[in-house]
Short mmCIF file of C-alpha atoms in Angstrom, two decimals:
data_model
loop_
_atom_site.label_atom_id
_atom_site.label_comp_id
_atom_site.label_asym_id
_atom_site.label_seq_id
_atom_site.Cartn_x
_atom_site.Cartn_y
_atom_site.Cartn_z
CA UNK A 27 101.91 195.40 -71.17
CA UNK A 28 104.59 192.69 -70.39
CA UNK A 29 103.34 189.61 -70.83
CA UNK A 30 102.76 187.32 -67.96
CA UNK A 31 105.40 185.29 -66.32
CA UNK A 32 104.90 181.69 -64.07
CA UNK A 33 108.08 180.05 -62.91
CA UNK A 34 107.75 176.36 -62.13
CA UNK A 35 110.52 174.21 -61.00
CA UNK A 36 110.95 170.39 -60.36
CA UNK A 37 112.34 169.83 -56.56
CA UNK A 38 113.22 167.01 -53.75
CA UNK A 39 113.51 167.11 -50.14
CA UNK A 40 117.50 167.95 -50.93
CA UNK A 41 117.32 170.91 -52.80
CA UNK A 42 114.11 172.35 -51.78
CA UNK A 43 115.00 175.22 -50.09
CA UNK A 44 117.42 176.60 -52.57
CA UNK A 45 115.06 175.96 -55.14
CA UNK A 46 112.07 177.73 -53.43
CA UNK A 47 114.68 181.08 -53.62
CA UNK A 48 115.67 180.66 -57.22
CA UNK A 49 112.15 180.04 -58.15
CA UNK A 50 111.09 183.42 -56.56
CA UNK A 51 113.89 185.14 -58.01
CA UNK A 52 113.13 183.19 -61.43
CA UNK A 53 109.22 185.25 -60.85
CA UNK A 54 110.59 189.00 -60.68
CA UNK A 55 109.47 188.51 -57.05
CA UNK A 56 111.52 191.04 -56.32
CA UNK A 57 110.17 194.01 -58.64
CA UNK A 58 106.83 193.29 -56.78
CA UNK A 59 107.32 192.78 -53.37
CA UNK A 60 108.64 195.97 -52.00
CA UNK A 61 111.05 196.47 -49.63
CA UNK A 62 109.97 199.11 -47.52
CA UNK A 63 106.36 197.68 -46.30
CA UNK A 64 105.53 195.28 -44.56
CA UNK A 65 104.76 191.52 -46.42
CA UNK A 66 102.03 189.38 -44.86
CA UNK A 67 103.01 185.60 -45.85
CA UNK A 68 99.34 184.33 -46.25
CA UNK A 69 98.96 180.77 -44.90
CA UNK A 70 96.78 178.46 -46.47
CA UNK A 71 95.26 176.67 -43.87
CA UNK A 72 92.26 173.96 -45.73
CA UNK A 73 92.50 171.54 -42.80
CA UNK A 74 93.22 172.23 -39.12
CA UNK A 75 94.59 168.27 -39.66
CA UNK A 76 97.43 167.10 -41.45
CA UNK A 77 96.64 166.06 -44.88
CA UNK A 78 98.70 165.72 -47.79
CA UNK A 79 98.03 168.61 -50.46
CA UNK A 80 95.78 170.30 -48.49
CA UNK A 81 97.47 173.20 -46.90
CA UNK A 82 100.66 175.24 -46.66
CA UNK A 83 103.56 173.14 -45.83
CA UNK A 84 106.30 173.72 -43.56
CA UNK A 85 109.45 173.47 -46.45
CA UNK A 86 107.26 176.08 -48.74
CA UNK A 87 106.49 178.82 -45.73
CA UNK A 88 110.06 177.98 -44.64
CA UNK A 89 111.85 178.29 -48.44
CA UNK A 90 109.92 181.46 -48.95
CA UNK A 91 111.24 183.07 -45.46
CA UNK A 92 114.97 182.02 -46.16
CA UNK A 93 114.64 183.44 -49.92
CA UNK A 94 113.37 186.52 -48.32
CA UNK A 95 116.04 186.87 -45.78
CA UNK A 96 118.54 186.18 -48.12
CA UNK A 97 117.76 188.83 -50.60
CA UNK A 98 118.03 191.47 -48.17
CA UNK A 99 114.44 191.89 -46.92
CA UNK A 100 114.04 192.97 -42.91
CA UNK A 101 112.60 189.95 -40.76
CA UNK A 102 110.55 192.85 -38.95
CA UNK A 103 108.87 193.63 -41.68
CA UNK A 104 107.78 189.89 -42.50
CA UNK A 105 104.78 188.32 -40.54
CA UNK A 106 102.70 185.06 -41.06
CA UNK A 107 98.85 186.10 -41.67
CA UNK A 108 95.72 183.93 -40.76
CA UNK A 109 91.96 183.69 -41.09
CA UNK A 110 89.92 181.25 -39.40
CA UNK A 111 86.69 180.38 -40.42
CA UNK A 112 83.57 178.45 -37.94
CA UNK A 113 84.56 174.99 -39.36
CA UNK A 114 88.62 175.49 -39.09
CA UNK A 115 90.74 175.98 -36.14
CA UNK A 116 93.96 178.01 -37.06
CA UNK A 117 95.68 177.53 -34.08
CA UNK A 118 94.99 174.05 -34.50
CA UNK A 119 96.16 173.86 -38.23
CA UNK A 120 99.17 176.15 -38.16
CA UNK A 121 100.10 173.35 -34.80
CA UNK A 122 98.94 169.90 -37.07
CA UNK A 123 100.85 171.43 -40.06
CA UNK A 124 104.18 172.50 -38.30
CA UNK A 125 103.49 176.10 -39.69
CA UNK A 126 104.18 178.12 -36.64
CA UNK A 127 107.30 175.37 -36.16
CA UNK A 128 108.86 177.62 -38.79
CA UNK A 129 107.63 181.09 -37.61
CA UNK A 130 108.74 180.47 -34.28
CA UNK A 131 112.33 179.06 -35.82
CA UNK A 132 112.71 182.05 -37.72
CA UNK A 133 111.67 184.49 -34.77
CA UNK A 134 108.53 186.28 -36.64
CA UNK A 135 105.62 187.78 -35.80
CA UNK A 136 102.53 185.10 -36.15
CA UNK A 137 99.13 187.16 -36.96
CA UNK A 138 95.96 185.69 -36.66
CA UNK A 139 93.37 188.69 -38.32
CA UNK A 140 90.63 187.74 -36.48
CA UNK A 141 92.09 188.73 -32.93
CA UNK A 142 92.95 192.17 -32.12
CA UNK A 143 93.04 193.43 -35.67
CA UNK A 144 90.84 196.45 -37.06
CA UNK A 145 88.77 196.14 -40.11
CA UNK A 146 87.53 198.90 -42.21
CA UNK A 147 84.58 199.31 -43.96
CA UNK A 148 85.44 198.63 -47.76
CA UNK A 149 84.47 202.07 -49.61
CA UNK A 150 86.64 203.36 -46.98
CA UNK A 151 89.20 200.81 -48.08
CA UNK A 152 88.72 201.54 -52.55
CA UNK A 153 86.61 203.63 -52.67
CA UNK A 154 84.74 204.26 -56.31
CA UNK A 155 86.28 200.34 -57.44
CA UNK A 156 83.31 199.09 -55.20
CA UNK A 157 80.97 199.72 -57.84
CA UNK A 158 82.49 197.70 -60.34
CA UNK A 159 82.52 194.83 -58.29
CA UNK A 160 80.63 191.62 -60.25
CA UNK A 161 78.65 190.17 -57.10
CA UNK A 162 79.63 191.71 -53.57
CA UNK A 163 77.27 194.77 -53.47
CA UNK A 164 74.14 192.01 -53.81
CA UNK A 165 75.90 189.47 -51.60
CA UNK A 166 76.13 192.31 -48.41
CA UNK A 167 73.91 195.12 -49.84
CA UNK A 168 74.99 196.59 -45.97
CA UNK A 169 78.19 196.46 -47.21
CA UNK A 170 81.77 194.39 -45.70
CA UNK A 171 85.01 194.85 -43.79
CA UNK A 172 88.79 194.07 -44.64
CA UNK A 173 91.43 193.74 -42.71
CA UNK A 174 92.91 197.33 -41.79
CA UNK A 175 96.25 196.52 -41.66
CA UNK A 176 96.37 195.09 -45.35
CA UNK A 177 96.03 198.45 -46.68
CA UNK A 178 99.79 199.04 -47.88
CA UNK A 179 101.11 195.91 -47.16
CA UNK A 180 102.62 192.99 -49.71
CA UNK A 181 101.06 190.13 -50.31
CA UNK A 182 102.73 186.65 -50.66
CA UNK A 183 99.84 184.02 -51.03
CA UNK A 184 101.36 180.21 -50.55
CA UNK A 185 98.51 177.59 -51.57
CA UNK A 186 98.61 174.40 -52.85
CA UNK A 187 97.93 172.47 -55.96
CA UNK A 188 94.40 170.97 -55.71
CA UNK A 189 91.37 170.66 -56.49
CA UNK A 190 88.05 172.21 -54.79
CA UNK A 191 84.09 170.73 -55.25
CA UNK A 192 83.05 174.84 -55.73
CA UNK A 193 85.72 176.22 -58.10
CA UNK A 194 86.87 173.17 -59.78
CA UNK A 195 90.62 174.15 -58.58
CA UNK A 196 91.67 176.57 -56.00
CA UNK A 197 94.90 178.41 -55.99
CA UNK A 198 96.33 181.93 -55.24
CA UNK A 199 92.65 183.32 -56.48
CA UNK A 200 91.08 181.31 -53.50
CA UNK A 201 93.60 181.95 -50.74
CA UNK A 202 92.48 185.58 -50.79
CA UNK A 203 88.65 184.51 -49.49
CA UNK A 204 89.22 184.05 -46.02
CA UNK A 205 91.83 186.98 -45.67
CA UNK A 206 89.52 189.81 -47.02
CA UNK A 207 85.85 188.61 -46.24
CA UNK A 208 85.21 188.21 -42.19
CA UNK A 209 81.42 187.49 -41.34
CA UNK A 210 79.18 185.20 -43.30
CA UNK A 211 81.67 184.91 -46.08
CA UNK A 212 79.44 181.76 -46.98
CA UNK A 213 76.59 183.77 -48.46
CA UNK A 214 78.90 183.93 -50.95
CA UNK A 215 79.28 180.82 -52.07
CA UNK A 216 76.54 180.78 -55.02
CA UNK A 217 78.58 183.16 -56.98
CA UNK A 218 82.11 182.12 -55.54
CA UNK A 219 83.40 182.87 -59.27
CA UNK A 220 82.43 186.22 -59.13
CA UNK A 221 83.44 187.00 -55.58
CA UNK A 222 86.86 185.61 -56.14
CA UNK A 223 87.21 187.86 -59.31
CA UNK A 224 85.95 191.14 -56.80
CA UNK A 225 88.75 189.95 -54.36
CA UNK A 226 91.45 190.15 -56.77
CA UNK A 227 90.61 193.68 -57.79
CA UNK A 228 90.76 194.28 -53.89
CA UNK A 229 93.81 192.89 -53.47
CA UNK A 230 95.15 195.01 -56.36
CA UNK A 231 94.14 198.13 -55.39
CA UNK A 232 94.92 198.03 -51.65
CA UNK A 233 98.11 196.12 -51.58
CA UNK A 234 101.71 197.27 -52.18
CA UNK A 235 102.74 194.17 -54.00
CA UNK A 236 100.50 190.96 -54.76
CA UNK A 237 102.84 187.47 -55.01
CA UNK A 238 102.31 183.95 -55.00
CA UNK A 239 103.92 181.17 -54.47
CA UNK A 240 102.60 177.31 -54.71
CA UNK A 241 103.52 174.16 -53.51
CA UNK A 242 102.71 171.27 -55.83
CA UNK A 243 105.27 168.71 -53.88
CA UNK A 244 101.80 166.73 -52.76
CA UNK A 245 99.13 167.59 -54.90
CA UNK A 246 95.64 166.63 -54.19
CA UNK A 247 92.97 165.37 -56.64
CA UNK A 248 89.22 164.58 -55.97
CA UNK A 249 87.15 166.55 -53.81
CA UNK A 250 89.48 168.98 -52.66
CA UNK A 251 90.07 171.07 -50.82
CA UNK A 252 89.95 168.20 -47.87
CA UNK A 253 88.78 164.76 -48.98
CA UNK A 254 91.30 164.37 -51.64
CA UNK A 255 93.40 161.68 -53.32
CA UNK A 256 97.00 163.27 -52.84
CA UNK A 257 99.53 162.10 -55.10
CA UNK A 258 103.12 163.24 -55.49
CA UNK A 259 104.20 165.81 -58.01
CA UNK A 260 107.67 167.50 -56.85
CA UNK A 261 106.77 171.14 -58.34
CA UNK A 262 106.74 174.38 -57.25
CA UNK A 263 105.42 177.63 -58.71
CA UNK A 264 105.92 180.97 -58.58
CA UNK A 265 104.07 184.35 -59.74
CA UNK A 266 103.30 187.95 -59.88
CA UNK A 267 100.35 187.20 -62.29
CA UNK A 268 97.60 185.47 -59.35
CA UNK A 269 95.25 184.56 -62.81
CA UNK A 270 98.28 182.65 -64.62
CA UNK A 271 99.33 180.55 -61.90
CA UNK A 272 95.90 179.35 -61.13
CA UNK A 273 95.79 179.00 -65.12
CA UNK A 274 98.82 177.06 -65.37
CA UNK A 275 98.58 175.23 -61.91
CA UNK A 276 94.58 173.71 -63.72
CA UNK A 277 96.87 172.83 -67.00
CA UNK A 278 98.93 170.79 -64.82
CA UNK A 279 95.99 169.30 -63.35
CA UNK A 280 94.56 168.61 -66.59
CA UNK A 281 92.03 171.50 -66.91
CA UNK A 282 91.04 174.06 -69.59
CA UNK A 283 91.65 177.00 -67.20
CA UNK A 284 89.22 179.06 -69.32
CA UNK A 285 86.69 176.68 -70.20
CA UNK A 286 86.61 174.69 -66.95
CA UNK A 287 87.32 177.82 -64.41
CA UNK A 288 85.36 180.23 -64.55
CA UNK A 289 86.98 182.72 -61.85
CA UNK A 290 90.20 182.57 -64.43
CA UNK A 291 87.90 183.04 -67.73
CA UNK A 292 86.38 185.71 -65.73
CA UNK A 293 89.50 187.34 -64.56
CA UNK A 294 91.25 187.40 -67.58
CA UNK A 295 88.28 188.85 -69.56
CA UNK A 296 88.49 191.83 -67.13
CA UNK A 297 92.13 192.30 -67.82
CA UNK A 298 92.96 191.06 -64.12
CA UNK A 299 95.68 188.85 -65.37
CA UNK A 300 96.29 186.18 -68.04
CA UNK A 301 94.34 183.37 -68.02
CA UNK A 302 95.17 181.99 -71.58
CA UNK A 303 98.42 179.43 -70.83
CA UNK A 304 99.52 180.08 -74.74
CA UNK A 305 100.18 183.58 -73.65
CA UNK A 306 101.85 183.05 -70.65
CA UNK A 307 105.74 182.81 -70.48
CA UNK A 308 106.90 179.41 -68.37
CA UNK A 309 110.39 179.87 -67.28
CA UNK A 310 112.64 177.83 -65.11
CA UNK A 311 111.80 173.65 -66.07
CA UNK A 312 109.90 174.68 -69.09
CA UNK A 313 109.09 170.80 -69.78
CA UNK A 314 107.52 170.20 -66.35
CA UNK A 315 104.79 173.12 -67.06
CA UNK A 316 104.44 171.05 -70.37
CA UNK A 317 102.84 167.78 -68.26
CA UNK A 318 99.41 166.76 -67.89
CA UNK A 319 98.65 164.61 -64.67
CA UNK A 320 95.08 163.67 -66.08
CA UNK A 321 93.29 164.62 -62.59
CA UNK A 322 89.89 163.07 -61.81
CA UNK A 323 88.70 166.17 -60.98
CA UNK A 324 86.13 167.07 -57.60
CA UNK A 325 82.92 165.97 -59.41
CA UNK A 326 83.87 162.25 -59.97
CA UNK A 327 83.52 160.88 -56.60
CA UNK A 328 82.11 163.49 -54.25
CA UNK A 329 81.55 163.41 -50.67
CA UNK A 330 78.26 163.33 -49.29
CA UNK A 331 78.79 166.69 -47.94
CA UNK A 332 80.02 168.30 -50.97
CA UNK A 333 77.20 166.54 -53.22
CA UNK A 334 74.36 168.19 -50.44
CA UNK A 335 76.57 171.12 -50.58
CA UNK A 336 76.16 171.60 -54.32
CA UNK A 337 72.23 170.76 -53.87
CA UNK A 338 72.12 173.68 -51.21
CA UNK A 339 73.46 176.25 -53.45
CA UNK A 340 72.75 175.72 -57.06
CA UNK A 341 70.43 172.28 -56.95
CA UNK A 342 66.92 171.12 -55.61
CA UNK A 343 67.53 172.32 -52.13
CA UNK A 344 68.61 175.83 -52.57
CA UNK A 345 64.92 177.00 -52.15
CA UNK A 346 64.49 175.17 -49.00
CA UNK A 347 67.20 174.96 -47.00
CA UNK A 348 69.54 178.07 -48.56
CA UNK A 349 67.76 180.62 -46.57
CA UNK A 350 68.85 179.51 -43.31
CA UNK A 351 72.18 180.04 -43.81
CA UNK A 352 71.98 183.49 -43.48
CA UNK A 353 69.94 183.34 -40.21
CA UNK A 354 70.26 182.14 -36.73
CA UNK A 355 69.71 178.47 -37.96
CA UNK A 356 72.58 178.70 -39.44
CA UNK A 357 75.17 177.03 -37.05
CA UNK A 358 73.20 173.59 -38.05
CA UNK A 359 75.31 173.57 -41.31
CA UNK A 360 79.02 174.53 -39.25
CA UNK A 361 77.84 171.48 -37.20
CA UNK A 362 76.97 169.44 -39.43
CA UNK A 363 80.25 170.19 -41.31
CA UNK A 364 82.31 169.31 -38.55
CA UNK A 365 80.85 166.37 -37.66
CA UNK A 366 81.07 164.64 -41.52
CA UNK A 367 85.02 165.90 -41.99
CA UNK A 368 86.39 165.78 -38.25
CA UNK A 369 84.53 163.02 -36.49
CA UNK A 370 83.48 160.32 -40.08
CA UNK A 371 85.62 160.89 -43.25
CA UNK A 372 89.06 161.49 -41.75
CA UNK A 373 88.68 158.98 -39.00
CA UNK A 374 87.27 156.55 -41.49
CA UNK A 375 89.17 157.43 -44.86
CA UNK A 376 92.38 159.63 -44.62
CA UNK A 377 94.83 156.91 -43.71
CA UNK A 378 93.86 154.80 -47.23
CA UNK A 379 93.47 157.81 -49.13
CA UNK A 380 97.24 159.26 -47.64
CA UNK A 381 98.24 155.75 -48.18
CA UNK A 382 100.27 156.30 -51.74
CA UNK A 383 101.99 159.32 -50.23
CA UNK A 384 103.25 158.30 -46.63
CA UNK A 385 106.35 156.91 -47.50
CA UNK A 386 107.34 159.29 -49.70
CA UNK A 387 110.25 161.61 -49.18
CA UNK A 388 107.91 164.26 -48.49
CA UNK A 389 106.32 162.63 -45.68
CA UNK A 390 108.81 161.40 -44.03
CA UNK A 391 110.44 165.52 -44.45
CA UNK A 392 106.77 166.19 -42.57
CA UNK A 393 106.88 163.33 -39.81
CA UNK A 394 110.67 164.70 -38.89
CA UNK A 395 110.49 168.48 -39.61
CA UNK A 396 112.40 169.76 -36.96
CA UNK A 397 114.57 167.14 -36.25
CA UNK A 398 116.56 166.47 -39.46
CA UNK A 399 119.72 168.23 -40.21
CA UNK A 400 119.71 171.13 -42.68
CA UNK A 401 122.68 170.60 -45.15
CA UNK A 402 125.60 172.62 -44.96
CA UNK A 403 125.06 173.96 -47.60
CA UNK A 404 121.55 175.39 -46.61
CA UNK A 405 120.30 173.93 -49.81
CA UNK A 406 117.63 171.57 -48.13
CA UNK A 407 117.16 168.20 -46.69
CA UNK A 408 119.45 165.41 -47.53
CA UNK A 409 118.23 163.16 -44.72
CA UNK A 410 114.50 162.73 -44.43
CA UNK A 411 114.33 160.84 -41.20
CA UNK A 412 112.39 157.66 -41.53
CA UNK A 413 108.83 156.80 -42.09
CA UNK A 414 106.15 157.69 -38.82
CA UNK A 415 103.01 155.83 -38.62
CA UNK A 416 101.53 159.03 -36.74
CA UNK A 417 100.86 160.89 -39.27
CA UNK A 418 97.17 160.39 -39.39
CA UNK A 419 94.81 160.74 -36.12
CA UNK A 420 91.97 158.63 -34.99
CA UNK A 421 90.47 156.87 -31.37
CA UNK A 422 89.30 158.35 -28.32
CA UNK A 423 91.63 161.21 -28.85
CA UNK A 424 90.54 162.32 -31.99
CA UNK A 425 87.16 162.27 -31.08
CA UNK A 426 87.36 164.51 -28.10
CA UNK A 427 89.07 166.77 -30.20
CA UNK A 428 86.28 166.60 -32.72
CA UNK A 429 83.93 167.62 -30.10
CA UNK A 430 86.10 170.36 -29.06
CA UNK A 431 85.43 171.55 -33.04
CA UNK A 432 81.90 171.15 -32.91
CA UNK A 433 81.59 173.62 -29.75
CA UNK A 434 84.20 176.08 -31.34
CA UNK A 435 82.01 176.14 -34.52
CA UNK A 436 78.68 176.80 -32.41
CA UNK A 437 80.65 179.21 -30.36
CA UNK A 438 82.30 181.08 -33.31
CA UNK A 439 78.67 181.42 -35.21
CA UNK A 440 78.88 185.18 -36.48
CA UNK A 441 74.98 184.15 -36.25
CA UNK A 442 74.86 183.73 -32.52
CA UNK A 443 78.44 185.98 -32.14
CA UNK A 444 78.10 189.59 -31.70
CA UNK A 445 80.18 191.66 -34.07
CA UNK A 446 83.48 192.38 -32.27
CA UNK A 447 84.29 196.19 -32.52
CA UNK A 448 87.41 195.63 -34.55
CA UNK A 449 84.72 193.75 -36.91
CA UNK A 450 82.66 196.43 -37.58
CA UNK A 451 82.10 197.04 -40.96
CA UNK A 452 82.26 201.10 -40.70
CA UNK A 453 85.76 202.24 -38.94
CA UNK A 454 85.97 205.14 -36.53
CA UNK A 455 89.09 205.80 -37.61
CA UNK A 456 90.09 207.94 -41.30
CA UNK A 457 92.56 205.79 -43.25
CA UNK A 458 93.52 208.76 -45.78
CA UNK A 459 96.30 206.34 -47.22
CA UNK A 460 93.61 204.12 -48.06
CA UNK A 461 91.96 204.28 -51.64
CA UNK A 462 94.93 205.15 -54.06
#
């Protein structure tokens, strides 16, 4: 078996699109992502706000797309791909985050899986693999559904480099959770390790060709994946191997990937990738994989949401309160959810915390995308545009909006929702192409 392969590369505003297609190139993305089917670009959507390091960003979804086009792939057979969850807006985010400023630029198809598409019921989808899963037969002993139209399709998962108060860090592992698990995906959450470790041998079975690629131009530290300390890194990474860039992405960090993660140790130990960084080939700017940024890490200073959240499922109040998220009581914790991010902490907290980063190149590339010139060349962004104090939300405004949230997350309770058809955990419909 070759042995696995990250590429990282050092970037700026001015180069950043070239080097988001020689960084691809530098991964073999080619020998994985095939030609012929059609590649679902999976957004990485943490907040529906802007926040530095916390989702997909508009030079990374837009680098990947010009790579593609430039090597020859068909633009009809590229799409964006979303989830949503009760506590995150996608429309919202892929608006706050300039995402579908790029998939409207570059004329493609925008798909948001929880609106119109079928999902199948997942022995339908692998049949036999389902019982080797580690955790998802006990978590839905009913069984689950996945998105239909991933059966056949490539992959390309673009997250971020930060941390996460469940998982230590989250990565191209992670991204795949909201993609492949629709209802209730938070009864999952005790044994998030496990389920993130059953995901990948979904994703490996059902999909054509399985790619990452991941923006570390902000990076967040803290307790990610939303109240984080982001910090400027200019890296990028690229892989076939989803277990070695979330290894090598937790070096970075300053992380043991198998002592400190235990999706990767677990991974790896099934033979799911390569978690161990001394066997993993770094190629492009060899020296930058080689850095440590000495990361705080989400347990330092946590939230008072993620500390209760941590109580909840492994501490003191898992026997009392746990149960009721997986009955009709449990809309009390989407609430309560919205109300601490949207309406207190990022109100109160993200303009100090985004303080260090907003007049960096990379923010000022955010403020203007759209309205600063592309060089010549195509290579990037010479001119950043200047420095916008709007970057961050907060008044009368912002509030409103955060009530608007707190309805959609009551409204979008899979508790109080009936199951859509499309939903439905057993299809109507054979799928013979679908356990290979």
């Amino acid at each position: 078996m070759p042995r696995a392969k990250v590429a990282i590369l050092r970037t700026s505003p001015r180069t950043v699109l070239d080097d988001y297609h020689r960084l691809m190139n530098l991964a073999g993305y080619q020998d994985v992502v095939a030609r012929d089917a059609d590649t679902a670009l999976k957004v990485n959507i943490s907040w529906h706000f802007f926040f530095p390091g916390a989702s997909t960003v508009p030079w990374q979804l837009d680098g990947v797309i010009r790579a593609m086009l430039a090597d020859g792939y068909r633009k009809d057979l590229i799409h964006a791909c979303h989830n949503r969850t009760v506590v995150i807006d996608s429309h919202l985010g892929e608006r706050e985050n300039k995402q579908i400023d790029v998939v409207n630029a570059h004329g493609l198809r925008n798909i948001h899986l929880y609106e119109g598409e079928h999902w199948m019921d997942i022995r339908e989808a692998v049949g036999d693999l389902a019982d080797k899963f580690l955790c998802l037969n006990q978590v839905y002993p009913k069984g689950f559904a996945i998105p239909r139209r991933f059966i056949g399709e490539n992959i390309i998962h673009l997250p971020t480099v930060k941390t996460h108060v469940f998982t230590t860090t989250t990565g191209a592992m992670k991204n795949a959770f909201g993609g492949l698990l629709n209802e209730h995906r938070h009864w999952t959450h005790p044994v998030i390790h496990e389920t993130l470790v059953d995901l990948l041998m979904i994703q490996k079975r059902i999909h054509r060709g399985v790619f990452a690629v991941m923006d570390g131009t902000f990076a967040g530290d803290g307790p990610g994946p939303r109240c984080m300390v982001p910090c400027v890194k200019n890296v990028i990474l690229a892989s076939a191997d989803q277990v070695a860039i979330d290894a090598v992405a937790a070096k970075l960090m300053g992380f043991d990937p198998l002592r400190d993660l235990k999706f990767v140790r677990l991974a790896h130990d099934l033979g799911l990738g390569c978690g161990d960084v001394r066997d993993i080939d770094i190629v492009g700017d060899v020296d930058a994989g080689n850095e440590n940024w000495h990361f705080d890490g989400p347990f330092k200073q946590m939230t008072f949401a993620s500390r209760n959240q941590h109580r909840i499922y492994w501490g003191p109040l898992k026997g009392p309160i746990e149960w009721s998220l997986k009955t009709w009581l449990a809309p009390w914790a989407y609430v309560a959810s919205v109300v601490y991010h949207d309406m207190f902490w990022y109100p109160r907290y993200a303009k100090d915390k985004m303080e260090g980063v907003l007049g960096s190149d990379w923010a000022r590339l955010f403020a203007n995308w759209g309205h600063v010139a592309l060089a010549p060349d195509g290579r990037g962004f010479p001119d950043v545009g200047p420095q916008s104090a709007g970057l961050t939300r907060s008044g009368i405004t912002h509030m409103l909006e955060g009530l608007r949230l707190v309805g959609m997350a009551v409204a979008e309770s899979p508790e109080l929702k009936p199951t859509s058809p499309t939903h439905r955990a057993a299809s109507q419909t054979p799928c013979p192409s679908a356990v290979r």
